[in-house]
Each structure stands twice: as structure tokens, then as C-alpha cells.
mmCIF file with all atom_site columns, C-alpha atoms in Angstrom:
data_model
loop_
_atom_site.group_PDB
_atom_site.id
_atom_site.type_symbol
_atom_site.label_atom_id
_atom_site.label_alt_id
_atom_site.label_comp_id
_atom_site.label_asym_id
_atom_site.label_entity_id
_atom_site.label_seq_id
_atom_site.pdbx_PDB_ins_code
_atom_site.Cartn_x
_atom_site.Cartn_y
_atom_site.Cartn_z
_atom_site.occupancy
_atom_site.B_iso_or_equiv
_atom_site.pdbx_formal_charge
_atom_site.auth_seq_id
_atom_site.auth_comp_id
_atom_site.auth_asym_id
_atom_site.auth_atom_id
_atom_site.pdbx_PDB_model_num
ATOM 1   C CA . UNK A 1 1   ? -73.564  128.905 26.229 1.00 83.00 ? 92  UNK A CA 1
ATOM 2   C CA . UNK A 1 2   ? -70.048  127.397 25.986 1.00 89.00 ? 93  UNK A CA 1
ATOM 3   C CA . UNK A 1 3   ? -67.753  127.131 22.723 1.00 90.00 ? 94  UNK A CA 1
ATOM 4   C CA . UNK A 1 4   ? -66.349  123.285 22.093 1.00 89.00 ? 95  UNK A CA 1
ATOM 5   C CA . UNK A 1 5   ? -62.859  123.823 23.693 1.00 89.00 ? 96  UNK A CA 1
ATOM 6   C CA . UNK A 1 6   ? -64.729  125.430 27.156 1.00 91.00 ? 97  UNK A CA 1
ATOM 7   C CA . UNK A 1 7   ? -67.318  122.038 26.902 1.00 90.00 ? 98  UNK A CA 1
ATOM 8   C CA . UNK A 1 8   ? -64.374  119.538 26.438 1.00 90.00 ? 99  UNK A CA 1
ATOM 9   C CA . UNK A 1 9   ? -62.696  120.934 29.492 1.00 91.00 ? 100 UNK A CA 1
ATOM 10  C CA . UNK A 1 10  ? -66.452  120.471 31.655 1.00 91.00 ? 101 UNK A CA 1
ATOM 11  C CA . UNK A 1 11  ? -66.781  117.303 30.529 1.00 90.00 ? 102 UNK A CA 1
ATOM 12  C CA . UNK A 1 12  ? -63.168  116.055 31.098 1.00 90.00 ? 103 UNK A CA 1
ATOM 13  C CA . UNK A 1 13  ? -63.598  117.675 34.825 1.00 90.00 ? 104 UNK A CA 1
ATOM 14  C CA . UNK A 1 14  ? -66.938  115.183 35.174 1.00 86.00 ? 105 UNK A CA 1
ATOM 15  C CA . UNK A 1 15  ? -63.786  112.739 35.528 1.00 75.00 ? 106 UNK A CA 1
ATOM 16  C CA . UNK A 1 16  ? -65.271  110.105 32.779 1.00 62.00 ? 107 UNK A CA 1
ATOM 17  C CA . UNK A 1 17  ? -61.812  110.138 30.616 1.00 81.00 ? 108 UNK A CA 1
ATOM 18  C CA . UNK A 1 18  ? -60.268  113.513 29.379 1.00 89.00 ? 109 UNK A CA 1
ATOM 19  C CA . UNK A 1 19  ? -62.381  114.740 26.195 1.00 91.00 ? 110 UNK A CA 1
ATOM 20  C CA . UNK A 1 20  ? -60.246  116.661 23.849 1.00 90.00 ? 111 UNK A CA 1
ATOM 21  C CA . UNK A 1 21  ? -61.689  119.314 20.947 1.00 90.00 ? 112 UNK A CA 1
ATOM 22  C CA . UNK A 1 22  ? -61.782  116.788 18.516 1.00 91.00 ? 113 UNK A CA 1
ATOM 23  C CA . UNK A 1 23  ? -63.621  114.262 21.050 1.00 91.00 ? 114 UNK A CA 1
ATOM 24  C CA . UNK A 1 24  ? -66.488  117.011 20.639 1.00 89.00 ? 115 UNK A CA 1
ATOM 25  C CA . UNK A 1 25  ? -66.554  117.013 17.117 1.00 89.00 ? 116 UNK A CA 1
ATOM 26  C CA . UNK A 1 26  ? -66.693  113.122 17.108 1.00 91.00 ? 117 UNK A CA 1
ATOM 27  C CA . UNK A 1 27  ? -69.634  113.460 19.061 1.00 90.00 ? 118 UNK A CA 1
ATOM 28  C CA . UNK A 1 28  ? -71.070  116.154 17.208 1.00 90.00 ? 119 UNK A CA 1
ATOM 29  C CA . UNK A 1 29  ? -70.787  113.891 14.050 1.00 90.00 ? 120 UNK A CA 1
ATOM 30  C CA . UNK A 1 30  ? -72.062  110.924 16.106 1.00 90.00 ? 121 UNK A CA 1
ATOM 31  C CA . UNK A 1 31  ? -75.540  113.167 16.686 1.00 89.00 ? 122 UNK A CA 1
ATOM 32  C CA . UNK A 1 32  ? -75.688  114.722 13.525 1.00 89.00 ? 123 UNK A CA 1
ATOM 33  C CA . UNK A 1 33  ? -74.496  118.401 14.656 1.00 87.00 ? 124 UNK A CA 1
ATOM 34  C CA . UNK A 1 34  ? -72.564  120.556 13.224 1.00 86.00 ? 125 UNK A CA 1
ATOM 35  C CA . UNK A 1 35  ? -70.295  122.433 15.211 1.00 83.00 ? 126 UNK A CA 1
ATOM 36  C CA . UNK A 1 36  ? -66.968  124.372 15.190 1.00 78.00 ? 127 UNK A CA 1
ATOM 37  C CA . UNK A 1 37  ? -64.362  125.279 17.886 1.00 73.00 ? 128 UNK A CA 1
ATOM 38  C CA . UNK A 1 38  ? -65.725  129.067 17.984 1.00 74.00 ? 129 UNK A CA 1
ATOM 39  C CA . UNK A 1 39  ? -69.574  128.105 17.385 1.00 78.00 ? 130 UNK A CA 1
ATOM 40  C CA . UNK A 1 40  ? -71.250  128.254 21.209 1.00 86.00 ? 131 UNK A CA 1
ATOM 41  C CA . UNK A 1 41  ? -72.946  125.356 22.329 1.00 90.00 ? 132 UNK A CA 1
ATOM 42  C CA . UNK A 1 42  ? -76.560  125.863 23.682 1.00 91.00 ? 133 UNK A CA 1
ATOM 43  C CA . UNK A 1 43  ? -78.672  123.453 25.747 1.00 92.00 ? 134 UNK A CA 1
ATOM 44  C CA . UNK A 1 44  ? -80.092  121.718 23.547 1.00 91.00 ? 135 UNK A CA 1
ATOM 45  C CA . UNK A 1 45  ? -77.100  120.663 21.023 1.00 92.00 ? 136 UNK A CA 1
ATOM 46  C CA . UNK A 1 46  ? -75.303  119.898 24.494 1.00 92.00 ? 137 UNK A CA 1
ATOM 47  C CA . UNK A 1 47  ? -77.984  117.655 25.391 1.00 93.00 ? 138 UNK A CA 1
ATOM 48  C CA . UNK A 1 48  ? -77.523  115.784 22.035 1.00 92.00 ? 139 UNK A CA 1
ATOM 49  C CA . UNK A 1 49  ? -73.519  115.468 22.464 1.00 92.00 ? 140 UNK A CA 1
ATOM 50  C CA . UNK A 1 50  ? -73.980  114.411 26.263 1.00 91.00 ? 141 UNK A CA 1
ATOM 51  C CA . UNK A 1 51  ? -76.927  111.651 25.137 1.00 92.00 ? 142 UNK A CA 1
ATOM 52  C CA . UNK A 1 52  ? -73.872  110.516 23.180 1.00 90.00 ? 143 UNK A CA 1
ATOM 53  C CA . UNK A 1 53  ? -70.964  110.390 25.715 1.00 89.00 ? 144 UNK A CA 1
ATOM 54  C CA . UNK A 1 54  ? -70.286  106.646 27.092 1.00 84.00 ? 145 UNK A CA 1
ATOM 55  C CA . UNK A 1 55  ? -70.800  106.247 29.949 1.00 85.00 ? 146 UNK A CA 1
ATOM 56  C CA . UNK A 1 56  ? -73.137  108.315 30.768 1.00 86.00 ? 147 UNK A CA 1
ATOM 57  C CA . UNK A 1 57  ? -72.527  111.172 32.637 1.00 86.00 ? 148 UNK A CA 1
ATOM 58  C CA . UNK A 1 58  ? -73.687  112.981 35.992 1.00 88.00 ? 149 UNK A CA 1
ATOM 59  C CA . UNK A 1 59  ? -75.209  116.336 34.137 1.00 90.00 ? 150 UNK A CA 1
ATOM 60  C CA . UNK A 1 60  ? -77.545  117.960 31.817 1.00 91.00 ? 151 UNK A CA 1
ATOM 61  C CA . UNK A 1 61  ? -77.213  119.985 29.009 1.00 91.00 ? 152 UNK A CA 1
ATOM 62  C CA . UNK A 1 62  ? -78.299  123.089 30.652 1.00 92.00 ? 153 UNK A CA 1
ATOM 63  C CA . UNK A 1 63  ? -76.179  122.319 33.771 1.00 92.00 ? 154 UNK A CA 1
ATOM 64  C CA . UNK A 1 64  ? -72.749  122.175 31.556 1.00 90.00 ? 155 UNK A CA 1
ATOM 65  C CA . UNK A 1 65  ? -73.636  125.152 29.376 1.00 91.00 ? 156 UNK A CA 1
ATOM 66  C CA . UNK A 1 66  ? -74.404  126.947 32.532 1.00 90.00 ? 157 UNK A CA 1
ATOM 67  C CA . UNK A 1 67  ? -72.707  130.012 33.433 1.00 85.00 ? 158 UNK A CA 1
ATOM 68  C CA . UNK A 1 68  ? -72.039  128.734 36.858 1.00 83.00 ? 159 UNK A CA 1
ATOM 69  C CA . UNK A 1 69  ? -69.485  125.624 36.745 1.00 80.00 ? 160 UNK A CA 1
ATOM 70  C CA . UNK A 1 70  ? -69.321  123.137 38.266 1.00 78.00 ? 161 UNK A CA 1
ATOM 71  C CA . UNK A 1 71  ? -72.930  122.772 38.801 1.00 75.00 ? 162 UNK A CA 1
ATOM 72  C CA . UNK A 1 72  ? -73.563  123.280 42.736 1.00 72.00 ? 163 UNK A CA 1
ATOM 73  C CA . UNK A 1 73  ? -73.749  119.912 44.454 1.00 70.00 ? 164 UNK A CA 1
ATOM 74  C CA . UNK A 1 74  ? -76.868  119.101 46.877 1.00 63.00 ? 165 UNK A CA 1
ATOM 75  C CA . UNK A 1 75  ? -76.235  118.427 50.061 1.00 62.00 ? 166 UNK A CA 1
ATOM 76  C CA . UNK A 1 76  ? -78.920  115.694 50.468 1.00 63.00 ? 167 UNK A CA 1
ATOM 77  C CA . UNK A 1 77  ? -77.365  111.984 49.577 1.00 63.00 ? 168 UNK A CA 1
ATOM 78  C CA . UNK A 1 78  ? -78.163  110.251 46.726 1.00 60.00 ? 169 UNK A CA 1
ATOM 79  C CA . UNK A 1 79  ? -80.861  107.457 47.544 1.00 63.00 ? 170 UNK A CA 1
ATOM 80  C CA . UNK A 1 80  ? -78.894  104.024 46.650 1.00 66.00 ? 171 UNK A CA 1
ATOM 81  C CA . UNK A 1 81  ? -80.286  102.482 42.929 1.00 65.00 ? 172 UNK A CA 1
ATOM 82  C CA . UNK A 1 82  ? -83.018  99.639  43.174 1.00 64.00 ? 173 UNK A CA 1
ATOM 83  C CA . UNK A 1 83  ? -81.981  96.723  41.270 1.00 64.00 ? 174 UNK A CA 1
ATOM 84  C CA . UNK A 1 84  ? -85.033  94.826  39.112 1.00 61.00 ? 175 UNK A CA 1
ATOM 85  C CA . UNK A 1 85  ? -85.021  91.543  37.738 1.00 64.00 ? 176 UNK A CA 1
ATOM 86  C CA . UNK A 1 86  ? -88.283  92.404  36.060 1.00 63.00 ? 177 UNK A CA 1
ATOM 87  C CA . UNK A 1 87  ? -90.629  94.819  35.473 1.00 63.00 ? 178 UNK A CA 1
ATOM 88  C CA . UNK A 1 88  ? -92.267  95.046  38.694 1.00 58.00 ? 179 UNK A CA 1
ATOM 89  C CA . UNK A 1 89  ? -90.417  92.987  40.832 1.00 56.00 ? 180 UNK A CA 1
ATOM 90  C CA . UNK A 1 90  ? -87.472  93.769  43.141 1.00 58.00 ? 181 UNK A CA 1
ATOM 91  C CA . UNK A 1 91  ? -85.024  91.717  44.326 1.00 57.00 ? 182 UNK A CA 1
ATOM 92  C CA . UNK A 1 92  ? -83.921  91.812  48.096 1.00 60.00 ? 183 UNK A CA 1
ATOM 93  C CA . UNK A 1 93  ? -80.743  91.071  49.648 1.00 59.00 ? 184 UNK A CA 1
ATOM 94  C CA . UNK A 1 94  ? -78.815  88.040  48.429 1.00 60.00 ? 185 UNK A CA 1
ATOM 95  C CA . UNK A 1 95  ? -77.441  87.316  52.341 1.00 58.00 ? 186 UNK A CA 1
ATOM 96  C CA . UNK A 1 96  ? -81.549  86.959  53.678 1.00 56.00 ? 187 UNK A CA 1
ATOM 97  C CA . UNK A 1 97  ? -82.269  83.646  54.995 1.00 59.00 ? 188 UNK A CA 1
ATOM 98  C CA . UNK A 1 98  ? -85.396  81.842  54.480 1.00 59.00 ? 189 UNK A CA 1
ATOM 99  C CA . UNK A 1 99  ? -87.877  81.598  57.186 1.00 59.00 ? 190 UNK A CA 1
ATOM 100 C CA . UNK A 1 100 ? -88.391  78.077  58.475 1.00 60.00 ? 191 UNK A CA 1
ATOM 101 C CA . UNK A 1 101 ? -92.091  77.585  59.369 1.00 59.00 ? 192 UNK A CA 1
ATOM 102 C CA . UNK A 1 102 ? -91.894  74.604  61.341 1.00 59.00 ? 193 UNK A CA 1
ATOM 103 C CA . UNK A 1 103 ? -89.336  76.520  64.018 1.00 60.00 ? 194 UNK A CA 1
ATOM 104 C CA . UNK A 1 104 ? -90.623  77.123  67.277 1.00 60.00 ? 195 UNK A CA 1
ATOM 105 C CA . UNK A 1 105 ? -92.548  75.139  70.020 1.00 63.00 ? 196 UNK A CA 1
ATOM 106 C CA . UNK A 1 106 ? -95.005  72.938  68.696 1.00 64.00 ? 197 UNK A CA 1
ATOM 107 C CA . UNK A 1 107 ? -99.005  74.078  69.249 1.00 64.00 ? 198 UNK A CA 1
ATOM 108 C CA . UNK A 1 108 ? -101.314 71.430  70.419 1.00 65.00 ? 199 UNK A CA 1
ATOM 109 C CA . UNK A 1 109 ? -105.085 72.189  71.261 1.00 65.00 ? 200 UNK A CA 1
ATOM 110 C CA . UNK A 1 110 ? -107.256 74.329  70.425 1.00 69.00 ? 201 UNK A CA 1
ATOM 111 C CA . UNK A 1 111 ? -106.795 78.360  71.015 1.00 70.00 ? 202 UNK A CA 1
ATOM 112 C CA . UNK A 1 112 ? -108.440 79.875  73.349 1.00 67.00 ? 203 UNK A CA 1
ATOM 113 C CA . UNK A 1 113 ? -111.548 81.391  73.381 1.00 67.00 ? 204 UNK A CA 1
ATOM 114 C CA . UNK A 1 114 ? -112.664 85.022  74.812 1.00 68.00 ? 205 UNK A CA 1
ATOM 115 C CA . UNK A 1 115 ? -116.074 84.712  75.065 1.00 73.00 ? 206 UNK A CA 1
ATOM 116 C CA . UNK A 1 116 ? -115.130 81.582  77.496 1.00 66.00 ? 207 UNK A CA 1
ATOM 117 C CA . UNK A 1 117 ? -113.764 83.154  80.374 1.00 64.00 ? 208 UNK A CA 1
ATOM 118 C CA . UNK A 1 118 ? -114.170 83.126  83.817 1.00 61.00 ? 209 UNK A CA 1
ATOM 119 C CA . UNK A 1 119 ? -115.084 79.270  84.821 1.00 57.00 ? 210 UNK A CA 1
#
């Protein structure tokens, strides 16, 4: 658990904008909390203020009250967001040509046939 001064200064280091003591207590009021600059924030009442912040930001509730900070960052990259024009769909790349059936050499006749061989 954190008090509201020690969760301003994590959230301002999230590098959204620089949240100040009274920037938590906005948010508090915003979510219906009550808080005071000595009260600790736990997990959940975190979770409330961050659902509040805008934009959105990178962490959880448990990873800000955390005793270790900044949260430890994964070394795996971050898979690149899908975009969706609707629900089930997804769009692909914007530069992708069209395929043009009628390219390539024209067919004539009839295909072969494998049980035909050997005149």
C-alpha cells in the first residue's frame, strides 16, 4: 500500500502528465472514494482512481501499490494492436494491391488428364 503523495509521484513517473496530491483527490471524488494524504491506498481503491485517469495508463492497481516500483518490465515485445472495423472483421494493410485475375498467359484447351498417359 502507498499513501496519496507516494501514488501521485508513480503515476506522474508513468509519464502521462505530472499528477499532483490534489490530482488524487480529484480522482478520488471522480470514483466516489474517500481518501486523505496519510490514508494508504490498497489495490483495489487504486484500481478505481487508475479506471479514472485519462488516458489510460500502462499499470494495475496492484502493480502501483506494489512494494517494488517501477513494476519490472518484460523482456518479450509487445505484440503490435489489431485494428477492427467491426466485430469480427480485420482490416489489412491499406498499401495491398488487388489481385488482377485476368494476369498471366491465357489457358486454352482442356487440362490434362492422368489417367491418359503414355500414347
Amino acid at each position: 500500500m502507498v499513501n496519496a503523495q507516494e501514488f501521485a509521484r508513480r503515476l506522474s513517473s508513468l509519464g502521462a502528465k505530472e499528477f499532483t496530491l490534489d490530482d488524487v483527490v480529484d480522482l478520488a471524488t471522480d470514483a466516489d472514494v474517500r481518501i486523505s494524504p496519510d490514508l494508504e491506498i490498497d489495490e483495489s481503491v487504486a484500481q478505481r482512481l487508475l479506471d479514472r485517469v485519462s488516458p489510460a495508463v500502462p499499470v494495475t492497481g496492484a502493480e502501483i501499490v506494489a512494494s517494488q516500483w517501477p513494476p519490472p518490465v518484460s523482456g518479450r515485445p509487445a505484440a503490435p494492436p489489431a485494428v477492427f472495423s467491426s466485430p469480427g472483421a480485420v482490416d489489412g494493410p491499406a498499401e495491398q494491391p488487388g489481385r488482377n485475375r485476368g494476369s498471366g498467359p491465357a489457358r486454352t484447351g482442356r487440362r490434362p488428364d492422368p489417367r491418359r498417359g503414355g500414347r
